Protein backbone atom coordinates (compact mmCIF):
# COMPACT_ATOMS: atom_id res chain seq x y z
CA MET A 1 92.44 120.38 58.05
CA SER A 2 93.32 117.07 59.72
CA PHE A 3 94.68 116.77 63.24
CA SER A 4 98.02 115.56 61.76
CA PHE A 5 98.18 118.62 59.51
CA ASP A 6 97.50 121.00 62.40
CA THR A 7 100.09 119.26 64.60
CA LYS A 8 102.78 119.53 61.92
CA ASN A 9 101.90 123.18 61.40
CA GLU A 10 102.48 123.74 65.12
CA LEU A 11 105.88 122.03 64.86
CA CYS A 12 106.80 124.17 61.85
CA ARG A 13 106.61 127.26 64.04
CA LEU A 14 109.62 126.07 66.05
CA PRO A 15 112.81 127.94 65.05
CA VAL A 16 115.72 126.24 63.28
CA GLN A 17 118.65 127.26 65.48
CA LYS A 18 121.27 124.90 66.91
CA LEU A 19 123.32 123.04 64.31
CA CYS A 20 123.23 119.73 66.18
CA CYS A 21 119.43 119.85 66.52
CA ALA A 22 118.90 120.93 62.90
CA ARG A 23 121.03 118.00 61.74
CA ALA A 24 119.17 115.60 64.04
CA GLU A 25 115.79 116.80 62.73
CA ALA A 26 116.95 116.50 59.11
CA TYR A 27 118.30 113.02 59.94
CA GLY A 28 114.87 111.92 61.18
CA ILE A 29 113.26 113.29 58.03
CA LEU A 30 115.74 111.43 55.78
CA LEU A 31 115.22 108.08 57.51
CA TYR A 32 111.43 108.38 57.23
CA CYS A 33 111.01 110.27 53.93
CA ASN A 34 110.07 108.84 50.54
CA THR A 35 113.62 108.08 49.33
CA PHE A 36 117.05 108.25 50.96
CA SER A 37 119.82 106.35 49.18
CA SER A 38 123.34 106.90 47.88
CA THR A 39 121.83 108.10 44.58
CA GLU A 40 118.85 110.20 45.61
CA VAL A 41 117.03 112.07 48.35
CA ARG A 42 113.35 112.61 47.61
CA ILE A 43 110.94 114.24 50.08
CA ILE A 44 107.29 114.67 49.10
CA THR A 45 104.80 116.66 51.16
CA GLU A 46 101.47 118.44 50.76
CA ASN A 47 102.05 120.72 53.75
CA PRO A 48 103.19 124.19 52.59
CA ASN A 49 104.55 125.07 56.04
CA PHE A 50 106.73 121.97 56.12
CA ALA A 51 107.79 122.74 52.54
CA ALA A 52 108.86 126.22 53.65
CA ARG A 53 110.84 124.75 56.57
CA LEU A 54 112.80 122.14 54.59
CA PRO A 55 115.20 124.43 52.64
CA LYS A 56 116.10 126.38 55.80
CA LEU A 57 116.57 123.15 57.76
CA PHE A 58 118.87 121.51 55.18
CA ARG A 59 120.87 124.69 54.72
CA ARG A 60 121.47 124.82 58.47
CA ALA A 61 122.06 121.07 58.88
CA PHE A 62 124.24 120.34 55.81
CA ASN A 63 125.00 123.77 54.31
CA LEU A 64 123.47 122.84 50.96
CA GLN A 65 120.43 123.45 48.78
CA PHE A 66 118.05 121.00 47.14
CA ASP A 67 118.67 120.27 43.47
CA ARG A 68 114.95 120.40 42.87
CA GLN A 69 112.29 122.11 44.92
CA PRO A 70 108.77 123.37 44.19
CA GLU A 71 107.86 126.89 43.26
CA PRO A 72 106.47 129.04 46.11
CA GLU A 73 102.70 128.67 46.49
CA ALA A 74 102.70 125.60 44.21
CA PRO A 75 99.57 123.46 44.75
CA GLY A 76 99.35 119.70 45.32
CA LYS A 77 102.28 117.46 46.15
CA LEU A 78 105.53 119.34 46.74
CA VAL A 79 108.72 117.47 45.77
CA PHE A 80 112.22 118.16 47.12
CA GLN A 81 115.10 116.26 45.54
CA ILE A 82 118.87 115.91 45.76
CA THR A 83 120.67 113.85 43.09
CA GLU A 84 124.08 115.51 42.89
CA ARG A 85 126.59 112.92 44.05
CA LYS A 86 128.81 115.39 45.88
CA LYS A 87 125.89 116.63 48.02
CA LEU A 88 124.69 113.10 48.74
CA ASP A 89 128.20 112.00 49.82
CA HIS A 90 128.41 115.07 52.06
CA ILE A 91 125.11 114.22 53.80
CA ILE A 92 125.98 110.54 54.14
CA ASN A 93 129.40 111.36 55.60
CA LEU A 94 127.98 113.87 58.13
CA LEU A 95 125.45 111.31 59.33
CA GLY A 96 128.25 108.83 60.08
CA TYR A 97 127.88 106.46 57.13
CA ASP A 98 130.56 105.55 54.58
CA PRO A 99 129.76 106.96 51.13
CA ARG A 100 131.91 104.24 49.54
CA GLN A 101 129.80 101.38 50.89
CA ASN A 102 126.24 100.30 50.27
CA LEU A 103 123.97 102.49 52.38
CA VAL A 104 122.24 100.34 55.00
CA LEU A 105 120.15 102.79 56.96
CA HIS A 106 120.20 102.55 60.73
CA ILE A 107 120.13 105.16 63.50
CA ASN A 108 123.51 106.62 64.41
CA PHE A 109 122.96 107.12 68.15
CA GLY A 110 126.18 109.14 68.34
CA LEU A 111 124.27 112.05 66.78
CA LEU A 112 121.54 111.82 69.42
CA GLU A 113 123.45 111.96 72.68
CA GLU A 114 121.82 115.20 73.85
CA GLU A 115 118.16 115.24 74.89
CA CYS A 116 117.44 118.21 72.60
CA CYS A 117 118.86 116.30 69.63
CA ARG A 118 116.74 113.22 70.40
CA ALA A 119 113.63 115.42 70.52
CA SER A 120 114.62 117.07 67.23
CA PHE A 121 115.26 113.70 65.59
CA LEU A 122 111.83 112.41 66.66
CA ARG A 123 110.27 115.63 65.36
CA GLY A 124 111.86 114.96 61.97
CA VAL A 125 110.59 111.38 62.04
CA PHE A 126 107.08 112.66 62.71
CA PHE A 127 107.34 115.30 59.97
CA ALA A 128 108.23 112.74 57.31
CA GLY A 129 106.58 109.53 58.45
CA GLY A 130 104.12 110.46 61.18
CA SER A 131 100.35 110.60 61.29
CA ILE A 132 97.90 111.01 64.15
CA THR A 133 94.18 110.34 64.32
CA ASP A 134 91.68 112.93 65.52
CA PRO A 135 91.53 112.23 69.27
CA LEU A 136 87.75 112.75 69.32
CA LYS A 137 87.54 109.55 67.26
CA ARG A 138 90.34 107.42 68.75
CA TYR A 139 93.91 107.60 70.03
CA HIS A 140 96.45 106.48 67.43
CA LEU A 141 99.84 107.88 66.40
CA GLU A 142 102.09 106.02 63.99
CA LEU A 143 105.55 106.50 62.43
CA THR A 144 106.12 104.72 59.12
CA THR A 145 109.36 103.91 57.28
CA SER A 146 110.55 101.48 54.61
CA HIS A 147 113.77 100.73 56.56
CA LEU A 148 113.47 97.76 58.93
CA GLN A 149 116.63 98.45 60.91
CA ALA A 150 115.70 102.09 61.45
CA ASN A 151 112.27 100.99 62.66
CA ARG A 152 113.78 98.57 65.18
CA GLU A 153 116.23 101.15 66.50
CA LEU A 154 113.54 103.83 66.71
CA GLU A 155 111.64 101.50 69.03
CA VAL A 156 114.76 101.22 71.22
CA LEU A 157 115.14 105.02 71.25
CA LEU A 158 111.51 105.56 72.22
CA ARG A 159 111.80 103.03 75.05
CA GLU A 160 114.87 104.86 76.33
CA CYS A 161 112.83 108.10 76.25
CA GLY A 162 110.12 106.39 78.35
CA TYR A 163 107.52 105.79 75.62
CA PRO A 164 107.37 102.03 74.89
CA PRO A 165 105.65 101.71 71.48
CA LYS A 166 104.22 98.82 69.49
CA SER A 167 105.32 97.76 66.02
CA LEU A 168 103.88 96.07 62.94
CA SER A 169 104.58 95.72 59.22
CA ARG A 170 102.07 96.67 56.54
CA SER A 171 102.48 96.44 52.75
CA GLY A 172 106.27 96.55 52.89
CA SER A 173 106.38 99.38 55.42
CA PHE A 174 107.44 99.17 59.06
CA ILE A 175 105.30 101.01 61.58
CA THR A 176 105.92 102.10 65.15
CA TYR A 177 102.73 103.23 66.87
CA PHE A 178 101.07 104.37 70.09
CA LYS A 179 97.45 103.78 71.12
CA GLN A 180 97.58 105.15 74.68
CA SER A 181 96.50 108.78 75.00
CA ASP A 182 99.03 109.60 77.73
CA GLN A 183 101.94 108.23 75.64
CA ILE A 184 100.82 110.28 72.62
CA GLU A 185 100.52 113.40 74.79
CA ASP A 186 104.04 112.90 76.17
CA PHE A 187 105.49 112.22 72.71
CA LEU A 188 103.92 115.36 71.21
CA THR A 189 105.11 117.47 74.14
CA LEU A 190 108.65 116.11 73.73
CA ILE A 191 108.87 116.96 70.02
CA GLY A 192 107.48 120.47 70.54
CA ALA A 193 103.70 120.27 70.02
CA PRO A 194 102.19 121.03 73.47
CA VAL A 195 99.03 122.56 71.95
CA ALA A 196 98.25 119.31 70.13
CA ALA A 197 98.97 117.41 73.36
CA MET A 198 96.51 119.64 75.24
CA LYS A 199 93.85 118.98 72.59
CA ILE A 200 94.23 115.26 73.23
CA MET A 201 93.84 115.86 76.98
CA SER A 202 90.71 117.95 76.34
CA ALA A 203 89.28 115.30 74.02
CA LYS A 204 89.93 112.66 76.66
CA LEU A 205 88.15 114.73 79.34
CA GLU A 206 85.23 115.33 76.97
CA LYS A 207 84.97 111.60 76.21
CA ASP A 208 85.16 110.70 79.90
CA LEU A 209 82.47 113.25 80.75
CA ARG A 210 80.23 112.05 77.93
CA ASN A 211 80.69 108.42 78.99
CA SER A 212 79.93 109.32 82.60
CA VAL A 213 76.72 111.12 81.57
CA ASN A 214 75.71 108.20 79.34
CA ARG A 215 76.31 105.72 82.15
CA ARG A 216 74.24 107.84 84.51
CA LEU A 217 71.43 108.17 81.96
CA ASN A 218 71.49 104.44 81.31
CA CYS A 219 71.37 103.81 85.05
CA ASP A 220 68.49 106.28 85.46
CA ASN A 221 66.63 104.67 82.56
CA ALA A 222 67.15 101.23 84.07
CA ASN A 223 65.86 102.45 87.43
CA LEU A 224 62.88 104.07 85.71
CA ASP A 225 62.10 100.82 83.90
CA LYS A 226 62.21 98.96 87.21
CA THR A 227 59.91 101.56 88.82
CA VAL A 228 57.40 101.33 85.98
CA GLU A 229 57.44 97.53 86.07
CA ALA A 230 57.01 97.46 89.86
CA ALA A 231 54.09 99.93 89.68
CA ARG A 232 52.46 97.85 86.93
CA GLU A 233 52.69 94.68 89.05
CA GLN A 234 51.28 96.53 92.07
CA LEU A 235 48.33 97.84 90.05
CA GLU A 236 47.58 94.38 88.66
CA GLY A 237 47.71 92.83 92.15
CA ILE A 238 45.45 95.48 93.65
CA ARG A 239 42.91 95.08 90.84
CA LYS A 240 42.91 91.30 91.38
CA LEU A 241 42.12 91.85 95.05
CA GLN A 242 39.46 94.38 94.05
CA ALA A 243 37.86 91.98 91.54
CA ALA A 244 37.82 89.20 94.10
CA GLY A 245 36.03 91.45 96.61
CA LEU A 246 38.86 91.11 99.12
CA LEU A 247 40.09 94.69 99.11
CA GLU A 248 37.27 95.92 101.39
CA GLN A 249 38.12 93.22 103.95
CA LEU A 250 41.71 94.41 104.43
CA PRO A 251 42.90 96.66 107.29
CA ASP A 252 42.39 100.38 106.75
CA LYS A 253 46.11 101.01 106.18
CA LEU A 254 46.26 98.49 103.35
CA GLN A 255 43.03 99.82 101.81
CA LEU A 256 44.42 103.36 101.88
CA THR A 257 47.69 102.17 100.32
CA ALA A 258 45.81 100.39 97.52
CA ALA A 259 43.59 103.41 96.87
CA LEU A 260 46.54 105.82 96.65
CA ARG A 261 48.41 103.49 94.27
CA LEU A 262 45.34 103.27 92.00
CA GLU A 263 45.04 107.08 92.00
CA ASN A 264 48.80 107.63 91.35
CA PRO A 265 50.07 104.87 89.07
CA GLU A 266 53.00 107.00 87.78
CA LEU A 267 54.61 107.81 91.15
CA THR A 268 57.69 106.09 92.52
CA LEU A 269 57.43 104.43 95.91
CA ALA A 270 59.22 107.36 97.58
CA GLU A 271 56.87 109.86 95.92
CA LEU A 272 53.79 107.80 96.82
CA ALA A 273 54.88 107.71 100.47
CA GLU A 274 54.65 111.53 100.49
CA GLU A 275 50.97 111.35 99.47
CA PHE A 276 49.93 109.90 102.83
CA ASP A 277 48.63 112.19 105.55
CA PRO A 278 50.79 112.17 107.54
CA PRO A 279 53.51 110.88 105.14
CA VAL A 280 54.91 107.42 105.77
CA THR A 281 58.43 106.19 105.18
CA LYS A 282 59.42 104.42 101.99
CA SER A 283 60.29 101.33 104.05
CA CYS A 284 56.84 101.32 105.65
CA LEU A 285 55.10 101.69 102.30
CA ASN A 286 57.27 98.97 100.78
CA HIS A 287 56.22 96.63 103.57
CA ARG A 288 52.52 97.36 102.89
CA MET A 289 52.97 96.81 99.14
CA ARG A 290 54.66 93.47 99.74
CA LYS A 291 51.73 92.43 101.91
CA LEU A 292 49.25 93.38 99.15
CA MET A 293 51.29 91.49 96.54
CA GLU A 294 51.45 88.38 98.72
CA LEU A 295 47.68 88.43 99.10
CA ALA A 296 47.22 88.91 95.35
CA ARG A 297 49.58 86.03 94.54
CA GLY A 298 47.62 83.87 96.95
CA LEU A 299 44.63 84.22 94.63
């Protein structure tokens, strides 16, 4: 199951109750479904839960039945269709359009004055034209329609709700989309999918934690590489002094430092400082090492 499929299943569990909200949800579905014209309504889905919701929703919203609908438990694509002119005129009239004129689809904001109706309308839009990417991969929610004016007005509606989206056109379709995780979370919560919103929050926390661990590991690896390189240079310098017969001429403290480094090539400077008896500070040992390296470079 995809994340979109699971999210729509969560939305399908919401009851169909208030008439105004049922009509607003059906309105969103019609504007973003496969076909909505003065001659036909055609809604195609592969989600059986959404298919079970549609007849109840349209009965509540418009007091009518589909002319064609799939058999229960039918596999594959499920097609819902209305072609009877009387039913189509009834829907068009209830949504505030004139059945006698060419149907130019735009959003009738008069049907969306209440906050609950706006949320229901956006839920319908998501049902019919929405998709959302698995948040463990990336954050992306889009709403796709073939109606330019509806797309433009949806963007206005979303901005009024506090979720400024982005828009693009692709292969004759008009797309409104979000790429910010917090905007997607808020949108899903508004339309009635808080569980899906929480999954996005959890995925974001998991990604942040993983990135933090990776950064720390990369930092630790970089520090380890520096430690290994520094130890290698120290060993080379000490061996140069040893080969030149100068090591025995150095003060006892420097001789002891060189001997301990040769015996413990894998230790960090802090760990090597603990090997002295009594232990010395890292700063003190660093000073001695610099002195040895200066002498070696002088050769």
